[in-house]
Tab-separated table of C-alpha atoms in Angstrom:
chain	number	residue	atom	x	y	z
A	1	GLY	CA	-0.785	-8.440	-15.698
A	2	GLU	CA	-2.877	-6.242	-13.515
A	3	ASP	CA	-2.744	-2.504	-14.115
A	4	VAL	CA	-4.235	0.343	-12.110
A	5	GLU	CA	-4.261	3.909	-13.444
A	6	GLN	CA	-4.920	7.196	-11.699
A	7	SER	CA	-4.591	10.834	-12.589
A	8	LEU	CA	-1.561	12.408	-10.903
A	9	PHE	CA	-2.853	15.619	-9.439
A	10	LEU	CA	-6.060	17.255	-8.280
A	11	SER	CA	-6.497	20.688	-6.739
A	12	VAL	CA	-9.708	21.854	-5.036
A	13	ARG	CA	-10.781	24.644	-2.759
A	14	GLU	CA	-11.578	23.970	0.866
A	15	GLY	CA	-15.245	23.088	1.290
A	16	ASP	CA	-15.624	21.781	-2.260
A	17	SER	CA	-16.030	18.087	-3.111
A	18	SER	CA	-13.072	16.148	-4.488
A	19	VAL	CA	-13.436	13.254	-6.863
A	20	ILE	CA	-10.480	11.013	-7.471
A	21	ASN	CA	-10.752	8.499	-10.294
A	22	CYS	CA	-9.126	5.158	-10.910
A	23	THR	CA	-9.323	2.562	-13.658
A	24	TYR	CA	-8.148	-1.017	-13.484
A	25	THR	CA	-7.754	-3.813	-15.979
A	26	ASP	CA	-8.197	-7.053	-14.033
A	27	SER	CA	-11.754	-8.279	-14.426
A	28	SER	CA	-11.190	-10.749	-11.610
A	29	SER	CA	-10.588	-8.008	-9.051
A	30	THR	CA	-12.563	-8.810	-5.959
A	31	TYR	CA	-11.726	-5.978	-3.602
A	32	LEU	CA	-10.870	-2.386	-4.436
A	33	TYR	CA	-9.325	-0.070	-1.916
A	34	TRP	CA	-8.559	3.555	-1.278
A	35	TYR	CA	-5.521	4.444	0.816
A	36	LYS	CA	-4.279	7.837	1.986
A	37	GLN	CA	-0.601	8.648	2.399
A	38	GLU	CA	0.580	11.824	4.066
A	39	PRO	CA	4.144	13.073	3.472
A	40	GLY	CA	6.732	10.740	4.930
A	41	ALA	CA	4.093	8.448	6.401
A	42	GLY	CA	2.733	5.006	5.677
A	43	LEU	CA	-0.586	4.083	4.208
A	44	GLN	CA	-3.892	4.617	5.894
A	45	LEU	CA	-6.768	2.503	4.690
A	46	LEU	CA	-9.704	4.818	4.025
A	47	THR	CA	-12.261	2.461	2.676
A	48	TYR	CA	-12.744	-0.544	0.432
A	49	ILE	CA	-15.494	-1.974	-1.702
A	50	PHE	CA	-16.306	-5.494	-2.744
A	51	SER	CA	-16.666	-6.001	-6.459
A	52	ASN	CA	-20.360	-6.936	-6.269
A	53	MET	CA	-21.220	-3.549	-4.810
A	54	ASP	CA	-21.577	-0.347	-6.796
A	55	MET	CA	-21.531	2.180	-3.995
A	56	LYS	CA	-20.325	2.527	-0.458
A	57	GLN	CA	-20.614	5.571	1.763
A	58	ASP	CA	-18.709	6.225	4.951
A	59	GLN	CA	-19.185	9.692	6.452
A	60	ARG	CA	-17.563	12.154	4.016
A	61	LEU	CA	-16.356	9.423	1.701
A	62	THR	CA	-18.342	7.885	-1.131
A	63	VAL	CA	-16.941	5.126	-3.306
A	64	LEU	CA	-18.509	4.407	-6.657
A	65	LEU	CA	-17.667	1.302	-8.651
A	66	ASN	CA	-18.546	0.710	-12.289
A	67	LYS	CA	-17.514	-2.856	-12.747
A	68	LYS	CA	-18.454	-2.919	-16.440
A	69	ASP	CA	-16.104	-0.026	-17.176
A	70	LYS	CA	-13.604	-1.055	-14.460
A	71	HIS	CA	-13.817	2.414	-13.009
A	72	LEU	CA	-13.581	3.323	-9.348
A	73	SER	CA	-13.967	6.744	-7.813
A	74	LEU	CA	-13.566	8.286	-4.393
A	75	ARG	CA	-15.600	11.354	-3.547
A	76	ILE	CA	-14.606	13.419	-0.514
A	77	ALA	CA	-17.348	15.787	0.548
A	78	ASP	CA	-16.533	19.130	2.188
A	79	THR	CA	-12.816	18.720	1.517
A	80	GLN	CA	-10.555	20.109	4.253
A	81	THR	CA	-6.917	21.163	4.206
A	82	GLY	CA	-6.153	18.078	6.292
A	83	ASP	CA	-7.290	15.963	3.371
A	84	SER	CA	-4.248	17.082	1.386
A	85	ALA	CA	-2.289	13.908	0.728
A	86	ILE	CA	-1.641	11.273	-1.910
A	87	TYR	CA	-4.527	8.891	-2.513
A	88	PHE	CA	-3.828	5.419	-3.843
A	89	CYS	CA	-6.308	3.136	-5.465
A	90	ALA	CA	-5.495	-0.562	-5.117
A	91	GLU	CA	-7.053	-3.860	-6.042
A	92	SER	CA	-6.687	-7.514	-5.182
A	93	GLY	CA	-8.005	-10.454	-7.114
A	94	THR	CA	-9.151	-13.984	-6.596
A	95	GLY	CA	-6.217	-16.083	-5.484
A	96	ARG	CA	-3.953	-13.053	-5.360
A	97	ARG	CA	-3.792	-11.405	-1.977
A	98	ALA	CA	-1.064	-8.867	-2.617
A	99	LEU	CA	-2.358	-5.492	-3.713
A	100	THR	CA	-1.704	-3.811	-7.021
A	101	PHE	CA	-1.503	-0.068	-6.539
A	102	GLY	CA	-2.169	2.835	-8.819
A	103	SER	CA	0.415	5.602	-9.148
A	104	GLY	CA	-1.373	7.777	-6.622
A	105	THR	CA	-3.216	11.066	-6.992
A	106	ARG	CA	-1.880	14.053	-5.133
A	107	LEU	CA	-4.779	16.059	-3.717
A	108	GLN	CA	-4.040	19.667	-2.920
A	109	VAL	CA	-6.663	21.563	-0.955
A	110	GLN	CA	-6.437	25.322	-1.175
A	111	PRO	CA	-7.764	27.379	1.740
B	1	GLY	CA	-8.200	-1.904	14.394
B	2	ALA	CA	-5.162	-4.029	13.809
B	3	VAL	CA	-1.814	-2.317	14.209
B	4	VAL	CA	1.382	-3.018	12.345
B	5	SER	CA	4.663	-1.458	13.387
B	6	GLN	CA	7.979	-1.161	11.623
B	7	HIS	CA	11.388	-0.576	13.051
B	8	PRO	CA	13.389	1.479	12.417
B	9	SER	CA	11.378	4.273	10.894
B	10	TRP	CA	14.439	5.810	9.266
B	11	VAL	CA	17.903	4.423	8.700
B	12	ILE	CA	20.998	5.803	7.042
B	13	CYS	CA	23.810	3.412	6.235
B	14	LYS	CA	27.034	3.228	4.308
B	15	SER	CA	27.230	1.457	0.989
B	16	GLY	CA	28.145	-2.203	1.388
B	17	THR	CA	26.565	-2.674	4.809
B	18	SER	CA	23.441	-4.708	5.597
B	19	VAL	CA	20.289	-3.294	7.100
B	20	LYS	CA	17.518	-5.200	8.849
B	21	ILE	CA	13.956	-3.871	8.933
B	22	GLU	CA	11.376	-5.382	11.278
B	23	CYS	CA	7.653	-5.610	10.706
B	24	ARG	CA	5.466	-6.563	13.635
B	25	SER	CA	1.749	-7.194	13.965
B	26	LEU	CA	0.959	-5.906	17.423
B	27	ASP	CA	-2.474	-7.247	18.201
B	28	PHE	CA	-3.126	-10.039	15.764
B	29	GLN	CA	-1.389	-13.000	14.256
B	30	ALA	CA	-0.236	-12.394	10.721
B	31	THR	CA	-0.065	-15.536	8.661
B	32	THR	CA	1.023	-13.538	5.653
B	33	MET	CA	3.143	-10.438	5.384
B	34	PHE	CA	3.897	-8.465	2.273
B	35	TRP	CA	6.896	-6.253	1.600
B	36	TYR	CA	6.542	-3.290	-0.720
B	37	ARG	CA	8.981	-0.683	-1.954
B	38	GLN	CA	8.117	2.861	-2.850
B	39	PHE	CA	10.504	5.127	-4.740
B	40	PRO	CA	10.016	8.889	-4.445
B	41	LYS	CA	6.807	10.077	-6.069
B	42	GLN	CA	6.024	6.606	-7.262
B	43	SER	CA	3.557	3.934	-6.253
B	44	LEU	CA	4.146	0.910	-4.079
B	45	MET	CA	5.605	-2.078	-5.814
B	46	LEU	CA	5.289	-5.518	-4.291
B	47	MET	CA	8.653	-7.110	-3.568
B	48	ALA	CA	7.716	-10.363	-1.892
B	49	THR	CA	5.041	-12.303	-0.098
B	50	SER	CA	5.998	-14.012	3.137
B	51	ASN	CA	4.066	-16.788	4.805
B	52	GLU	CA	4.907	-17.766	8.351
B	53	GLY	CA	7.189	-20.745	8.501
B	54	SER	CA	7.894	-20.961	4.799
B	55	LYS	CA	10.121	-19.333	2.245
B	56	ALA	CA	9.092	-16.001	0.795
B	57	THR	CA	7.807	-15.697	-2.750
B	58	TYR	CA	9.605	-12.946	-4.631
B	59	GLU	CA	8.246	-10.861	-7.463
B	60	GLN	CA	9.998	-10.921	-10.780
B	61	GLY	CA	13.070	-8.722	-10.804
B	62	VAL	CA	13.590	-8.780	-7.025
B	63	GLU	CA	16.811	-10.447	-5.987
B	64	LYS	CA	16.102	-12.894	-3.192
B	65	ASP	CA	19.751	-13.064	-2.189
B	66	LYS	CA	19.857	-9.291	-1.765
B	67	PHE	CA	16.541	-8.877	0.012
B	68	LEU	CA	16.411	-11.588	2.637
B	69	ILE	CA	12.993	-12.137	4.205
B	70	ASN	CA	12.380	-14.112	7.332
B	71	HIS	CA	8.916	-14.739	8.779
B	72	ALA	CA	9.737	-16.937	11.711
B	73	SER	CA	6.733	-16.110	13.877
B	74	LEU	CA	3.134	-15.062	13.432
B	75	THR	CA	3.910	-11.535	14.613
B	76	LEU	CA	7.270	-10.771	13.087
B	77	SER	CA	8.761	-10.599	9.620
B	78	THR	CA	12.180	-9.121	8.813
B	79	LEU	CA	13.605	-7.750	5.594
B	80	THR	CA	17.388	-7.573	5.387
B	81	VAL	CA	18.899	-5.514	2.624
B	82	THR	CA	22.323	-7.075	2.151
B	83	SER	CA	25.303	-5.127	0.764
B	84	ALA	CA	23.157	-2.056	0.339
B	85	HIS	CA	23.880	0.384	-2.443
B	86	PRO	CA	22.582	3.912	-3.044
B	87	GLU	CA	20.072	2.599	-5.581
B	88	ASP	CA	18.444	0.601	-2.737
B	89	SER	CA	17.510	3.870	-1.056
B	90	SER	CA	13.734	3.788	-0.861
B	91	PHE	CA	10.712	3.685	1.408
B	92	TYR	CA	10.015	0.099	2.476
B	93	ILE	CA	6.515	-0.690	3.678
B	94	CYS	CA	5.213	-3.942	5.048
B	95	SER	CA	1.660	-5.118	5.395
B	96	ALA	CA	0.214	-7.946	7.381
B	97	SER	CA	-2.836	-10.077	6.944
B	98	GLY	CA	-4.336	-12.357	9.526
B	99	GLY	CA	-6.380	-14.477	7.156
B	100	THR	CA	-5.958	-18.193	7.117
B	101	ASN	CA	-7.976	-19.217	4.117
B	102	GLY	CA	-5.853	-17.559	1.463
B	103	ALA	CA	-8.763	-15.592	0.074
B	104	SER	CA	-8.715	-11.987	-1.037
B	105	THR	CA	-11.198	-11.199	1.669
B	106	ASP	CA	-8.432	-10.725	4.197
B	107	THR	CA	-7.727	-7.086	4.944
B	108	GLN	CA	-4.124	-5.989	4.857
B	109	TYR	CA	-2.871	-3.642	7.507
B	110	PHE	CA	0.082	-1.494	6.577
B	111	GLY	CA	3.034	-0.478	8.694
B	112	PRO	CA	4.199	3.145	8.789
B	113	GLY	CA	7.152	2.415	6.522
B	114	THR	CA	10.940	2.562	6.875
B	115	ARG	CA	12.954	5.107	4.942
B	116	LEU	CA	16.313	3.708	3.943
B	117	THR	CA	19.070	6.030	2.740
B	118	VAL	CA	22.301	4.427	1.546
B	119	LEU	CA	25.260	6.759	1.286
């Protein structure tokens, strides 16, 4: 079945860039997503990328996709304390609309 | 953007009782709704996929008689946890999609989640 892997924890200083990595196994993945979850809250869609793209930028967020290696990353520029949260990578595939989520990466931003 | 609400946001119940959780799409018609469960410090796991007007499709290992899903209208799906036990305590999150062509191109919008605690 589909599998999505993420590192569990990342700590950065305020103002630095954060890079959160994700790998997936399903070669038929069509969309890849990044969600943010703050404590006790639901999921907030940050951005998504279609599998035929290799980069997408949206303000402070940059998504890089290496389809050959099945590797997705999320770069947050000028990381702020308000960016502290858990970030989930997720994917959906052709004919499969439900999302498969990674385990989440807890980002801690130190002032 | 599209908004999905859930009610209640937090519920505490006694073991053996049933709890109903509502998921509503507020400004769009959701032909498909998904129910996920998230245990503490874990990822979201899909429980079932619900299409309006038809029976839900449950993931392997999810008891359909315990987790009753009803998707009677294009804006409302309900999840009822029957005879709840402490091990059912979890964060339940729904998502809604307004796509009609069944393709992966349809964005899912997530509700804020419902925290269920069974004593």
